[in-house]
């Protein structure tokens, strides 16, 4: 019997997750929560640009809590911990790209209690964090001995990310450098990236005395830059580089970094992606070492990205593909370290 899935929020990640659920042979979409009042009562198929599928979106949290479902793909703008706990208590497993990638025991505790009450599992996954910054370095570390360093890093043109609220209010593009420095990015998203660093430290067995440090640099526009959040005027933030590192003694052993630019023109400092262009990188130093460049998770053009960004699709699909494994897991907050290998499924024409 198919596992019954509910989609929570239908932004870029949510819409891609709906498509992935509909394409997955072991999953069935049975419900959908929306934040936007004008989406209430609309058929979910219509919301993702295909014909009606007979599942209506609702903005009622209670209606979703009352549904018979195996799992919720929880992808709202900002996480509400009580909401996630309520879903878990109601007997629904939760997969999400908004947190709980590798939470500390203290941070996981409220959800662990909810999981126990509901006999359910919560799993944080995605792309960055939730893939490139911990899972993929650890996967490649399996072919190295005596590991001295791992790195996961993103180089993206953020003009292709059609989530204006996230880009403006969470990432703080278009703000003054001072506002960006004090913005929610480091505390909100930074929490996830720090969990990535901790997962790498713990799994690889680096010293427990490793020191964590964070840096944040900005580039400002030198001329007006067109972007999905409007024109970024000169002097305002149009490029950001965040780095989270763990250091043992004088040696950097884990590095997680994002380089997000509003294009490669009119920036001060004059940052660009270099000759390799947009990409993701994974690096492991050991015996032997690995240097991996991943292409395909960024669109060919800004226009293509605004229609459907492969990085956002990858984030959603990583959540959706984990559902059968998460539903089968013991109750609790489960990370990559706890779950078996998560894999995709063959195209129906080839299955
Ligand atoms: N880990 C990763 O790799 C990764 C990657 C990308 C994104 N993310 C995270 O995933 C989440 C969704 O990202 P996205 O790209 O889909 O963002 P998005 O396109 O901005 O969509 C967010 C959706 O959240 C709902 N929403 C809006 N305001 C809300 C509010 N005040 N409270 C609750 N929900 C609200 C809306 O849903 P409706 O349209 O249904 O009303 C909106 O479409 C974000 O938290 C983002 O940071 C994680």
PDB file of N, CA and C and ligand atoms in Angstrom, residues 7-16 32-40 47 57-59 74-80 83 96-99 101 124-134 154 161-167 170-171 188-189 192-193 311-316 318-319 336, ligand 1:
ATOM      1  N   UNK A   7       1.809  17.548   1.966  1.00  0.00           N
ATOM      2  CA  UNK A   7       2.774  18.625   1.715  1.00  0.00           C
ATOM      3  C   UNK A   7       2.420  19.821   2.588  1.00  0.00           C
ATOM      4  N   UNK A   8       3.428  20.361   3.321  1.00  0.00           N
ATOM      5  CA  UNK A   8       3.189  21.531   4.186  1.00  0.00           C
ATOM      6  C   UNK A   8       3.889  22.724   3.540  1.00  0.00           C
ATOM      7  N   UNK A   9       3.136  23.612   2.920  1.00  0.00           N
ATOM      8  CA  UNK A   9       3.570  24.839   2.229  1.00  0.00           C
ATOM      9  C   UNK A   9       3.981  24.553   0.787  1.00  0.00           C
ATOM     10  N   UNK A  10       3.569  25.464  -0.079  1.00  0.00           N
ATOM     11  CA  UNK A  10       3.763  25.245  -1.515  1.00  0.00           C
ATOM     12  C   UNK A  10       4.563  26.374  -2.162  1.00  0.00           C
ATOM     13  N   UNK A  11       5.708  26.702  -1.539  1.00  0.00           N
ATOM     14  CA  UNK A  11       6.676  27.570  -2.200  1.00  0.00           C
ATOM     15  C   UNK A  11       7.463  26.737  -3.192  1.00  0.00           C
ATOM     16  N   UNK A  12       8.671  27.196  -3.536  1.00  0.00           N
ATOM     17  CA  UNK A  12       9.491  26.466  -4.508  1.00  0.00           C
ATOM     18  C   UNK A  12       9.746  25.033  -4.077  1.00  0.00           C
ATOM     19  N   UNK A  13      10.156  24.846  -2.837  1.00  0.00           N
ATOM     20  CA  UNK A  13      10.443  23.491  -2.352  1.00  0.00           C
ATOM     21  C   UNK A  13       9.152  22.671  -2.305  1.00  0.00           C
ATOM     22  N   UNK A  14       8.091  23.273  -1.781  1.00  0.00           N
ATOM     23  CA  UNK A  14       6.830  22.540  -1.628  1.00  0.00           C
ATOM     24  C   UNK A  14       6.271  22.056  -2.957  1.00  0.00           C
ATOM     25  N   UNK A  15       6.309  22.924  -3.962  1.00  0.00           N
ATOM     26  CA  UNK A  15       5.767  22.530  -5.278  1.00  0.00           C
ATOM     27  C   UNK A  15       6.599  21.395  -5.884  1.00  0.00           C
ATOM     28  N   UNK A  16       7.917  21.516  -5.768  1.00  0.00           N
ATOM     29  CA  UNK A  16       8.781  20.446  -6.305  1.00  0.00           C
ATOM     30  C   UNK A  16       8.561  19.142  -5.535  1.00  0.00           C
ATOM     31  N   UNK A  32      -2.554  18.824   1.785  1.00  0.00           N
ATOM     32  CA  UNK A  32      -1.607  19.916   1.556  1.00  0.00           C
ATOM     33  C   UNK A  32      -2.015  21.129   2.388  1.00  0.00           C
ATOM     34  N   UNK A  33      -1.081  21.634   3.196  1.00  0.00           N
ATOM     35  CA  UNK A  33      -1.337  22.862   3.964  1.00  0.00           C
ATOM     36  C   UNK A  33      -0.723  24.031   3.204  1.00  0.00           C
ATOM     37  N   UNK A  34      -1.481  25.151   3.151  1.00  0.00           N
ATOM     38  CA  UNK A  34      -0.948  26.360   2.515  1.00  0.00           C
ATOM     39  C   UNK A  34      -1.053  27.530   3.484  1.00  0.00           C
ATOM     40  N   UNK A  35      -0.102  28.447   3.371  1.00  0.00           N
ATOM     41  CA  UNK A  35      -0.129  29.660   4.192  1.00  0.00           C
ATOM     42  C   UNK A  35      -0.992  30.717   3.523  1.00  0.00           C
ATOM     43  N   UNK A  36      -0.938  30.801   2.195  1.00  0.00           N
ATOM     44  CA  UNK A  36      -1.635  31.859   1.457  1.00  0.00           C
ATOM     45  C   UNK A  36      -3.132  31.596   1.412  1.00  0.00           C
ATOM     46  N   UNK A  37      -3.910  32.607   1.856  1.00  0.00           N
ATOM     47  CA  UNK A  37      -5.371  32.447   1.915  1.00  0.00           C
ATOM     48  C   UNK A  37      -5.947  32.125   0.531  1.00  0.00           C
ATOM     49  N   UNK A  38      -5.352  32.722  -0.531  1.00  0.00           N
ATOM     50  CA  UNK A  38      -5.945  32.511  -1.865  1.00  0.00           C
ATOM     51  C   UNK A  38      -5.676  31.113  -2.425  1.00  0.00           C
ATOM     52  N   UNK A  39      -4.862  30.323  -1.754  1.00  0.00           N
ATOM     53  CA  UNK A  39      -4.641  28.946  -2.225  1.00  0.00           C
ATOM     54  C   UNK A  39      -5.569  27.957  -1.511  1.00  0.00           C
ATOM     55  N   UNK A  40      -6.250  28.417  -0.436  1.00  0.00           N
ATOM     56  CA  UNK A  40      -7.147  27.538   0.322  1.00  0.00           C
ATOM     57  C   UNK A  40      -8.259  27.019  -0.600  1.00  0.00           C
ATOM     58  N   UNK A  47      -2.202  23.904  -8.348  1.00  0.00           N
ATOM     59  CA  UNK A  47      -1.132  24.715  -7.733  1.00  0.00           C
ATOM     60  C   UNK A  47       0.237  24.429  -8.361  1.00  0.00           C
ATOM     61  N   UNK A  57      -6.022  21.942  -1.290  1.00  0.00           N
ATOM     62  CA  UNK A  57      -5.160  22.582  -0.292  1.00  0.00           C
ATOM     63  C   UNK A  57      -6.025  23.202   0.790  1.00  0.00           C
ATOM     64  N   UNK A  58      -5.486  23.247   2.008  1.00  0.00           N
ATOM     65  CA  UNK A  58      -6.217  23.869   3.110  1.00  0.00           C
ATOM     66  C   UNK A  58      -5.270  24.743   3.929  1.00  0.00           C
ATOM     67  N   UNK A  59      -5.815  25.841   4.469  1.00  0.00           N
ATOM     68  CA  UNK A  59      -4.990  26.647   5.362  1.00  0.00           C
ATOM     69  C   UNK A  59      -5.323  26.328   6.817  1.00  0.00           C
ATOM     70  N   UNK A  74       7.599  19.043   5.431  1.00  0.00           N
ATOM     71  CA  UNK A  74       7.370  20.318   6.118  1.00  0.00           C
ATOM     72  C   UNK A  74       8.316  21.375   5.547  1.00  0.00           C
ATOM     73  N   UNK A  75       7.785  22.291   4.693  1.00  0.00           N
ATOM     74  CA  UNK A  75       8.654  23.254   4.002  1.00  0.00           C
ATOM     75  C   UNK A  75       8.103  24.682   4.010  1.00  0.00           C
ATOM     76  N   UNK A  76       7.763  25.218   5.202  1.00  0.00           N
ATOM     77  CA  UNK A  76       7.289  26.610   5.252  1.00  0.00           C
ATOM     78  C   UNK A  76       8.462  27.581   5.231  1.00  0.00           C
ATOM     79  N   UNK A  77       8.132  28.860   5.200  1.00  0.00           N
ATOM     80  CA  UNK A  77       9.174  29.894   5.173  1.00  0.00           C
ATOM     81  C   UNK A  77      10.070  29.809   6.400  1.00  0.00           C
ATOM     82  N   UNK A  78       9.449  29.728   7.562  1.00  0.00           N
ATOM     83  CA  UNK A  78      10.236  29.569   8.807  1.00  0.00           C
ATOM     84  C   UNK A  78       9.613  28.446   9.636  1.00  0.00           C
ATOM     85  N   UNK A  79      10.454  27.658  10.291  1.00  0.00           N
ATOM     86  CA  UNK A  79       9.903  26.538  11.054  1.00  0.00           C
ATOM     87  C   UNK A  79       9.230  26.990  12.348  1.00  0.00           C
ATOM     88  N   UNK A  80       8.162  26.307  12.707  1.00  0.00           N
ATOM     89  CA  UNK A  80       7.502  26.519  13.980  1.00  0.00           C
ATOM     90  C   UNK A  80       7.651  25.194  14.744  1.00  0.00           C
ATOM     91  N   UNK A  83       4.574  23.439  15.934  1.00  0.00           N
ATOM     92  CA  UNK A  83       3.797  22.879  14.823  1.00  0.00           C
ATOM     93  C   UNK A  83       4.374  21.508  14.424  1.00  0.00           C
ATOM     94  N   UNK A  96      11.966  17.318   6.536  1.00  0.00           N
ATOM     95  CA  UNK A  96      11.982  18.771   6.365  1.00  0.00           C
ATOM     96  C   UNK A  96      13.354  19.301   5.973  1.00  0.00           C
ATOM     97  N   UNK A  97      13.364  20.351   5.114  1.00  0.00           N
ATOM     98  CA  UNK A  97      14.648  20.991   4.795  1.00  0.00           C
ATOM     99  C   UNK A  97      14.916  22.208   5.675  1.00  0.00           C
ATOM    100  N   UNK A  98      14.100  22.423   6.729  1.00  0.00           N
ATOM    101  CA  UNK A  98      14.253  23.662   7.506  1.00  0.00           C
ATOM    102  C   UNK A  98      14.997  23.467   8.828  1.00  0.00           C
ATOM    103  N   UNK A  99      15.467  22.261   9.141  1.00  0.00           N
ATOM    104  CA  UNK A  99      16.224  22.093  10.389  1.00  0.00           C
ATOM    105  C   UNK A  99      16.328  20.636  10.782  1.00  0.00           C
ATOM    106  N   UNK A 101      18.959  18.683  11.083  1.00  0.00           N
ATOM    107  CA  UNK A 101      19.877  17.869  10.277  1.00  0.00           C
ATOM    108  C   UNK A 101      20.742  16.998  11.201  1.00  0.00           C
ATOM    109  N   UNK A 124      15.733  15.810   9.217  1.00  0.00           N
ATOM    110  CA  UNK A 124      16.085  17.028   8.491  1.00  0.00           C
ATOM    111  C   UNK A 124      17.000  16.680   7.335  1.00  0.00           C
ATOM    112  N   UNK A 125      16.654  17.127   6.130  1.00  0.00           N
ATOM    113  CA  UNK A 125      17.454  16.806   4.948  1.00  0.00           C
ATOM    114  C   UNK A 125      17.218  17.881   3.895  1.00  0.00           C
ATOM    115  N   UNK A 126      17.958  17.850   2.815  1.00  0.00           N
ATOM    116  CA  UNK A 126      17.821  18.875   1.787  1.00  0.00           C
ATOM    117  C   UNK A 126      19.043  18.862   0.903  1.00  0.00           C
ATOM    118  N   UNK A 127      19.562  20.057   0.632  1.00  0.00           N
ATOM    119  CA  UNK A 127      20.743  20.138  -0.236  1.00  0.00           C
ATOM    120  C   UNK A 127      21.877  20.851   0.491  1.00  0.00           C
ATOM    121  N   UNK A 128      21.550  22.034   1.027  1.00  0.00           N
ATOM    122  CA  UNK A 128      22.608  22.855   1.599  1.00  0.00           C
ATOM    123  C   UNK A 128      22.025  23.755   2.665  1.00  0.00           C
ATOM    124  N   UNK A 129      21.947  23.355   3.937  1.00  0.00           N
ATOM    125  CA  UNK A 129      22.495  22.105   4.480  1.00  0.00           C
ATOM    126  C   UNK A 129      21.584  20.911   4.161  1.00  0.00           C
ATOM    127  N   UNK A 130      22.131  19.734   4.477  1.00  0.00           N
ATOM    128  CA  UNK A 130      21.351  18.528   4.263  1.00  0.00           C
ATOM    129  C   UNK A 130      21.766  17.786   3.014  1.00  0.00           C
ATOM    130  N   UNK A 131      23.030  17.810   2.688  1.00  0.00           N
ATOM    131  CA  UNK A 131      23.538  17.122   1.499  1.00  0.00           C
ATOM    132  C   UNK A 131      24.990  17.505   1.318  1.00  0.00           C
ATOM    133  N   UNK A 132      25.177  18.610   0.600  1.00  0.00           N
ATOM    134  CA  UNK A 132      26.527  18.989   0.181  1.00  0.00           C
ATOM    135  C   UNK A 132      27.445  19.315   1.359  1.00  0.00           C
ATOM    136  N   UNK A 133      26.866  19.761   2.483  1.00  0.00           N
ATOM    137  CA  UNK A 133      27.723  20.238   3.568  1.00  0.00           C
ATOM    138  C   UNK A 133      28.030  19.193   4.639  1.00  0.00           C
ATOM    139  N   UNK A 134      27.452  18.017   4.547  1.00  0.00           N
ATOM    140  CA  UNK A 134      27.783  16.974   5.526  1.00  0.00           C
ATOM    141  C   UNK A 134      27.644  15.582   4.920  1.00  0.00           C
ATOM    142  N   UNK A 154      29.154  25.856  -1.861  1.00  0.00           N
ATOM    143  CA  UNK A 154      28.230  26.235  -2.946  1.00  0.00           C
ATOM    144  C   UNK A 154      28.688  27.542  -3.583  1.00  0.00           C
ATOM    145  N   UNK A 161      17.003  32.152  -7.610  1.00  0.00           N
ATOM    146  CA  UNK A 161      16.233  31.575  -6.504  1.00  0.00           C
ATOM    147  C   UNK A 161      14.959  32.404  -6.316  1.00  0.00           C
ATOM    148  N   UNK A 162      13.836  31.864  -6.781  1.00  0.00           N
ATOM    149  CA  UNK A 162      12.577  32.606  -6.778  1.00  0.00           C
ATOM    150  C   UNK A 162      11.846  32.447  -5.442  1.00  0.00           C
ATOM    151  N   UNK A 163      12.487  32.884  -4.375  1.00  0.00           N
ATOM    152  CA  UNK A 163      11.841  32.871  -3.047  1.00  0.00           C
ATOM    153  C   UNK A 163      12.129  34.237  -2.429  1.00  0.00           C
ATOM    154  N   UNK A 164      11.390  35.281  -2.904  1.00  0.00           N
ATOM    155  CA  UNK A 164      11.726  36.655  -2.503  1.00  0.00           C
ATOM    156  C   UNK A 164      11.777  36.851  -0.990  1.00  0.00           C
ATOM    157  N   UNK A 165      10.868  36.182  -0.262  1.00  0.00           N
ATOM    158  CA  UNK A 165      10.875  36.376   1.196  1.00  0.00           C
ATOM    159  C   UNK A 165      12.165  35.847   1.817  1.00  0.00           C
ATOM    160  N   UNK A 166      12.581  34.654   1.339  1.00  0.00           N
ATOM    161  CA  UNK A 166      13.820  34.070   1.868  1.00  0.00           C
ATOM    162  C   UNK A 166      15.000  34.955   1.479  1.00  0.00           C
ATOM    163  N   UNK A 167      15.054  35.350   0.196  1.00  0.00           N
ATOM    164  CA  UNK A 167      16.221  36.095  -0.310  1.00  0.00           C
ATOM    165  C   UNK A 167      16.321  37.477   0.344  1.00  0.00           C
ATOM    166  N   UNK A 170      15.499  36.715   4.921  1.00  0.00           N
ATOM    167  CA  UNK A 170      16.353  35.784   5.669  1.00  0.00           C
ATOM    168  C   UNK A 170      17.803  35.963   5.232  1.00  0.00           C
ATOM    169  N   UNK A 171      18.031  35.967   3.898  1.00  0.00           N
ATOM    170  CA  UNK A 171      19.417  36.131   3.424  1.00  0.00           C
ATOM    171  C   UNK A 171      19.871  37.599   3.459  1.00  0.00           C
ATOM    172  N   UNK A 188      19.401  31.752  11.975  1.00  0.00           N
ATOM    173  CA  UNK A 188      18.339  30.878  11.454  1.00  0.00           C
ATOM    174  C   UNK A 188      18.907  29.753  10.585  1.00  0.00           C
ATOM    175  N   UNK A 189      19.513  30.138   9.443  1.00  0.00           N
ATOM    176  CA  UNK A 189      20.088  29.116   8.569  1.00  0.00           C
ATOM    177  C   UNK A 189      21.416  28.629   9.125  1.00  0.00           C
ATOM    178  N   UNK A 192      21.646  25.356  10.920  1.00  0.00           N
ATOM    179  CA  UNK A 192      21.732  24.143  10.104  1.00  0.00           C
ATOM    180  C   UNK A 192      23.166  23.871   9.657  1.00  0.00           C
ATOM    181  N   UNK A 193      23.875  24.925   9.222  1.00  0.00           N
ATOM    182  CA  UNK A 193      25.253  24.718   8.741  1.00  0.00           C
ATOM    183  C   UNK A 193      26.175  24.291   9.891  1.00  0.00           C
ATOM    184  N   UNK A 311      18.338  23.235  -7.950  1.00  0.00           N
ATOM    185  CA  UNK A 311      18.805  23.116  -6.562  1.00  0.00           C
ATOM    186  C   UNK A 311      17.629  23.020  -5.596  1.00  0.00           C
ATOM    187  N   UNK A 312      16.565  23.747  -5.916  1.00  0.00           N
ATOM    188  CA  UNK A 312      15.364  23.689  -5.077  1.00  0.00           C
ATOM    189  C   UNK A 312      14.662  22.348  -5.285  1.00  0.00           C
ATOM    190  N   UNK A 313      14.645  21.895  -6.554  1.00  0.00           N
ATOM    191  CA  UNK A 313      14.057  20.576  -6.841  1.00  0.00           C
ATOM    192  C   UNK A 313      14.846  19.495  -6.094  1.00  0.00           C
ATOM    193  N   UNK A 314      16.177  19.583  -6.135  1.00  0.00           N
ATOM    194  CA  UNK A 314      17.020  18.592  -5.442  1.00  0.00           C
ATOM    195  C   UNK A 314      16.731  18.582  -3.942  1.00  0.00           C
ATOM    196  N   UNK A 315      16.555  19.770  -3.381  1.00  0.00           N
ATOM    197  CA  UNK A 315      16.239  19.872  -1.947  1.00  0.00           C
ATOM    198  C   UNK A 315      14.948  19.106  -1.644  1.00  0.00           C
ATOM    199  N   UNK A 316      13.923  19.382  -2.465  1.00  0.00           N
ATOM    200  CA  UNK A 316      12.617  18.754  -2.253  1.00  0.00           C
ATOM    201  C   UNK A 316      12.688  17.240  -2.462  1.00  0.00           C
ATOM    202  N   UNK A 318      15.243  15.244  -2.209  1.00  0.00           N
ATOM    203  CA  UNK A 318      15.974  14.561  -1.134  1.00  0.00           C
ATOM    204  C   UNK A 318      15.027  14.288   0.039  1.00  0.00           C
ATOM    205  N   UNK A 319      14.152  15.245   0.323  1.00  0.00           N
ATOM    206  CA  UNK A 319      13.138  15.040   1.377  1.00  0.00           C
ATOM    207  C   UNK A 319      12.204  13.892   0.987  1.00  0.00           C
ATOM    208  N   UNK A 336      21.245  11.358   8.933  1.00  0.00           N
ATOM    209  CA  UNK A 336      21.894  10.485   7.931  1.00  0.00           C
ATOM    210  C   UNK A 336      22.667   9.359   8.607  1.00  0.00           C
TER     211      UNK A 336
HETATM  212  N1  LIG B   1      18.126  22.729   3.401  1.00  0.00           N
HETATM  213  C1  LIG B   1      18.088  23.161   2.160  1.00  0.00           C
HETATM  214  O1  LIG B   1      18.858  22.717   1.316  1.00  0.00           O
HETATM  215  C2  LIG B   1      17.087  24.207   1.747  1.00  0.00           C
HETATM  216  C3  LIG B   1      17.080  24.656   0.414  1.00  0.00           C
HETATM  217  C4  LIG B   1      16.095  25.580   0.019  1.00  0.00           C
HETATM  218  C5  LIG B   1      15.166  26.045   0.949  1.00  0.00           C
HETATM  219  N2  LIG B   1      15.232  25.613   2.240  1.00  0.00           N
HETATM  220  C6  LIG B   1      14.228  26.087   3.238  1.00  0.00           C
HETATM  221  O2  LIG B   1      12.972  25.512   2.869  1.00  0.00           O
HETATM  222  C7  LIG B   1      11.922  26.436   3.201  1.00  0.00           C
HETATM  223  C8  LIG B   1      11.052  26.661   1.958  1.00  0.00           C
HETATM  224  O3  LIG B   1      11.857  27.247   0.954  1.00  0.00           O
HETATM  225  P1  LIG B   1      11.221  27.735  -0.418  1.00  0.00           P
HETATM  226  O4  LIG B   1      12.321  27.947  -1.363  1.00  0.00           O
HETATM  227  O5  LIG B   1      10.113  26.810  -0.790  1.00  0.00           O
HETATM  228  O6  LIG B   1      10.599  29.139   0.056  1.00  0.00           O
HETATM  229  P2  LIG B   1       9.399  29.950  -0.621  1.00  0.00           P
HETATM  230  O7  LIG B   1       9.341  29.684  -2.081  1.00  0.00           O
HETATM  231  O8  LIG B   1       9.511  31.341  -0.111  1.00  0.00           O
HETATM  232  O9  LIG B   1       8.108  29.274   0.016  1.00  0.00           O
HETATM  233  C9  LIG B   1       7.814  29.318   1.355  1.00  0.00           C
HETATM  234  C10 LIG B   1       6.319  29.030   1.538  1.00  0.00           C
HETATM  235  O10 LIG B   1       6.038  29.138   2.938  1.00  0.00           O
HETATM  236  C11 LIG B   1       4.725  29.631   3.105  1.00  0.00           C
HETATM  237  N3  LIG B   1       4.781  30.853   3.921  1.00  0.00           N
HETATM  238  C12 LIG B   1       4.914  32.148   3.537  1.00  0.00           C
HETATM  239  N4  LIG B   1       4.917  32.952   4.606  1.00  0.00           N
HETATM  240  C13 LIG B   1       4.783  32.148   5.686  1.00  0.00           C
HETATM  241  C14 LIG B   1       4.726  32.373   7.078  1.00  0.00           C
HETATM  242  N5  LIG B   1       4.764  33.611   7.589  1.00  0.00           N
HETATM  243  N6  LIG B   1       4.607  31.301   7.893  1.00  0.00           N
HETATM  244  C15 LIG B   1       4.550  30.043   7.396  1.00  0.00           C
HETATM  245  N7  LIG B   1       4.606  29.773   6.067  1.00  0.00           N
HETATM  246  C16 LIG B   1       4.728  30.809   5.248  1.00  0.00           C
HETATM  247  C17 LIG B   1       4.136  29.919   1.732  1.00  0.00           C
HETATM  248  O11 LIG B   1       3.408  28.758   1.390  1.00  0.00           O
HETATM  249  P3  LIG B   1       2.094  28.771   0.452  1.00  0.00           P
HETATM  250  O12 LIG B   1       2.583  29.305  -0.866  1.00  0.00           O
HETATM  251  O13 LIG B   1       1.693  27.350   0.400  1.00  0.00           O
HETATM  252  O14 LIG B   1       1.078  29.664   1.092  1.00  0.00           O
HETATM  253  C18 LIG B   1       5.397  30.047   0.875  1.00  0.00           C
HETATM  254  O15 LIG B   1       5.145  29.752  -0.472  1.00  0.00           O
HETATM  255  C19 LIG B   1      12.595  27.717   3.711  1.00  0.00           C
HETATM  256  O16 LIG B   1      12.581  27.683   5.122  1.00  0.00           O
HETATM  257  C20 LIG B   1      14.023  27.595   3.199  1.00  0.00           C
HETATM  258  O17 LIG B   1      14.948  28.252   4.038  1.00  0.00           O
HETATM  259  C21 LIG B   1      16.154  24.703   2.652  1.00  0.00           C
END
